[in-house]
C-alpha cells in the first residue's frame, strides 16, 4: 500500500503496511464545506458509517464561515432546501435576523443534523496523506489536535474544493485559464449589523491570488481588509461593522480530469449528458474585466455576442465526480471535472450543495452493491436523487434571458428562422440573433454575406460579427471599418457586461488572424488617445476612461499575438511592437474590481509576463528551425 504525503509542497510516496489503517469507515468526507456538508449528512442518513474531517471549526464553508448568506443562481431542489427552511423558521423565534440564510443558524442546523445521523466529526483537522493500492484510494491520514491519525474508507469523497485528496492520489489536475493560469478574482466578505436588527454582508472583488500559497493567502486577508471599500467614511448607530468572515471568497481552484469532463465548448455544441445527477444553472459569472485574455470559446460567448448575462442549465453527470483512472474516490464541489470557461456557471452554492448530496448517493449505491463507483447503475441513482428533488427535470430550463437580477427571466430557444434572425440583428439586443446565426453556420452564411450590405447599419455590422464568429473572412472589411470608426454601439443583450461593437470586432479580427489589420491594431495598441470615450460610456464593466481604453488595448494586444501565431513572417515586427509598448519603464494599465469604489489594480506585471512568454515561444521556434 502507498502513503502519499506532501512535504515542502512536493508529493512524496512511500510503501507502508496495510495494517496501518485500523479505523474503518464506509465513507470519509474530507472537507465539510458547501458540498462536504451534504455529502456527510446524506451518506449518514443512508445508514453508512461516516467520518467527516474539516480544517475549520464548523460546517457549511462559504455559506457560513465565508459569510455569503444569500444565493446568486444555482438550481433549486435537494436536501439543502430543507435546512434552509428550518433556518428561516428559527429566525422567527428570537434569533438575530440575517439577510438570506442566517449563517450561524445554518452552521448549527448542519452540525446537529450530522450528529443526529451519526457522522463522526473532526474539526481543526488537516489532510496530510492519502493511502492507495494500485488505482484504488483506500484511506487518509490527517493531523488534528491529538496528532497524526489514519483511517480506511470504502469510499473517500474529496470536498476540499481544491481536489487535494485527488492530487495526492496522482489524479491529473488543471486550473485557471490557458494563457496564464489565472482563476477568477477573490473577495473578502464584510459583515455588518443594520438598524440593530439585521445582519448584512457586502463584498468587493479584491484581486488575484494563488491561494494554495500560504503566504499569498495570508497577505490577501490583510490586504483586502484594508481596501477603501471597507473603510467607511462615517460610522453610525444604524450601521455597525461586525468584522470579516474568516474564509476568503474563493471562486476557483483546481479541477480534476474526470471520467467525463464538462466544457463550455461542449455545451455550446449541444454535447451534454443525458444522465445527470443534478442540473447546475447560472450565467458565465466570471467577474473579470480582462476578457481579452480568456479563451476563444469564452470570448465567442461573452465578447463577440455579449451573452455574459444569459443563464443556462447544465446537466452534471456522475463521470464528472469520478477522477479519471481512480476508484474508491469521488469529488464534490468546485473541483469536479469541468473547465475554467464553464466553471462560473456551475460553481454556484445551490448547485454545489446538490453536488455533495449526489456524491453521497453514488457512494451509497456502490457500497450497498459492492461494486466500483464506475459501475453504479444510473437508473438507481436517478430514483434516489429524485426523492429529494436533487435531480429535478424542472431545473432543466435550457437557456434564459435574464431581464433583471434575480428572478425576471424569459425562456427562449435559439432562432432557426432566417427572417427572425435578420430582425434580431437590427435591434439593440442582437446577441441572441448573432449566436443563433453562428449555430446555423453554413446554412446562413450566404444570407449574412448579403446582409452585410444592408442599409440598416445594425444589420450590416451585426451580420459581420456573426460571419466572423462562423470564421468567414468576408466579414473582415466591415470588421475593420467598425474598428477604424471606434464604433461604440453598446448592445443590451445582457443585463450587464455587454461589449462595445468595436471591442467585439477587434476580437474577431484576431480570431480570423487578419494580417492586413496589423497597422490598425498597432495604432490602437500604441496610442491611447486614438480611442477616446467620446460618448462617456460607463457601467459595471467600464468604470472609467482608463478601463474604456484598456478594452481596446487588451483586445488589440491579443489580436496582434494571434496574427503572429498564424503568420511567421510577421512575428518579428509584432514582437517589436509588443515589447516597445509594455516594457517601457512607465507602462501601466489599471482596472477596478466589481463591487468596489474604483480602487485601482495594475495589470502591468501580468501583461508583461504574457508578452514575454509569447515572444520567447516565437524565438524558440525560430531557433529550433
Short mmCIF file of N, CA, C and O in Angstrom, two decimals, residues 209-223 248:
data_model
loop_
_atom_site.label_atom_id
_atom_site.label_comp_id
_atom_site.label_asym_id
_atom_site.label_seq_id
_atom_site.Cartn_x
_atom_site.Cartn_y
_atom_site.Cartn_z
N UNK A 209 -5.06 35.78 -6.51
CA UNK A 209 -4.01 35.12 -5.73
C UNK A 209 -3.94 33.64 -6.10
O UNK A 209 -4.90 33.07 -6.60
N UNK A 210 -2.78 33.08 -5.82
CA UNK A 210 -2.65 31.63 -5.77
C UNK A 210 -2.91 31.23 -4.33
O UNK A 210 -2.02 31.29 -3.48
N UNK A 211 -4.13 30.84 -4.03
CA UNK A 211 -4.50 30.61 -2.64
C UNK A 211 -3.87 29.35 -2.07
O UNK A 211 -3.95 29.10 -0.86
N UNK A 212 -3.23 28.54 -2.92
CA UNK A 212 -2.50 27.38 -2.41
C UNK A 212 -1.14 27.78 -1.84
O UNK A 212 -0.47 26.96 -1.20
N UNK A 213 -0.75 29.01 -2.08
CA UNK A 213 0.46 29.56 -1.49
C UNK A 213 0.08 30.21 -0.16
O UNK A 213 -0.63 31.21 -0.13
N UNK A 214 0.53 29.63 0.95
CA UNK A 214 0.12 30.11 2.27
C UNK A 214 0.44 31.56 2.51
O UNK A 214 -0.37 32.29 3.12
N UNK A 215 1.59 32.03 2.05
CA UNK A 215 1.96 33.43 2.23
C UNK A 215 1.02 34.35 1.47
O UNK A 215 0.54 35.37 2.00
N UNK A 216 0.72 34.00 0.20
CA UNK A 216 -0.21 34.82 -0.58
C UNK A 216 -1.59 34.86 0.06
O UNK A 216 -2.23 35.91 0.10
N UNK A 217 -2.03 33.70 0.56
CA UNK A 217 -3.36 33.65 1.17
C UNK A 217 -3.41 34.54 2.41
O UNK A 217 -4.37 35.29 2.61
N UNK A 218 -2.40 34.48 3.24
CA UNK A 218 -2.36 35.32 4.45
C UNK A 218 -2.29 36.79 4.10
O UNK A 218 -3.01 37.62 4.67
N UNK A 219 -1.42 37.12 3.14
CA UNK A 219 -1.31 38.52 2.72
C UNK A 219 -2.62 39.05 2.15
O UNK A 219 -2.98 40.22 2.35
N UNK A 220 -3.36 38.18 1.44
CA UNK A 220 -4.63 38.60 0.85
C UNK A 220 -5.65 38.96 1.92
O UNK A 220 -6.43 39.91 1.75
N UNK A 221 -5.68 38.21 3.01
CA UNK A 221 -6.57 38.55 4.12
C UNK A 221 -6.30 39.97 4.61
O UNK A 221 -7.22 40.77 4.79
N UNK A 222 -5.03 40.28 4.82
CA UNK A 222 -4.65 41.59 5.37
C UNK A 222 -4.91 42.69 4.36
O UNK A 222 -5.52 43.73 4.67
N UNK A 223 -4.44 42.47 3.12
CA UNK A 223 -4.59 43.49 2.08
C UNK A 223 -6.05 43.83 1.82
O UNK A 223 -6.45 45.00 1.80
N UNK A 248 -11.84 33.61 2.99
CA UNK A 248 -11.91 34.46 1.80
C UNK A 248 -12.90 33.86 0.82
O UNK A 248 -13.13 32.65 0.80
#
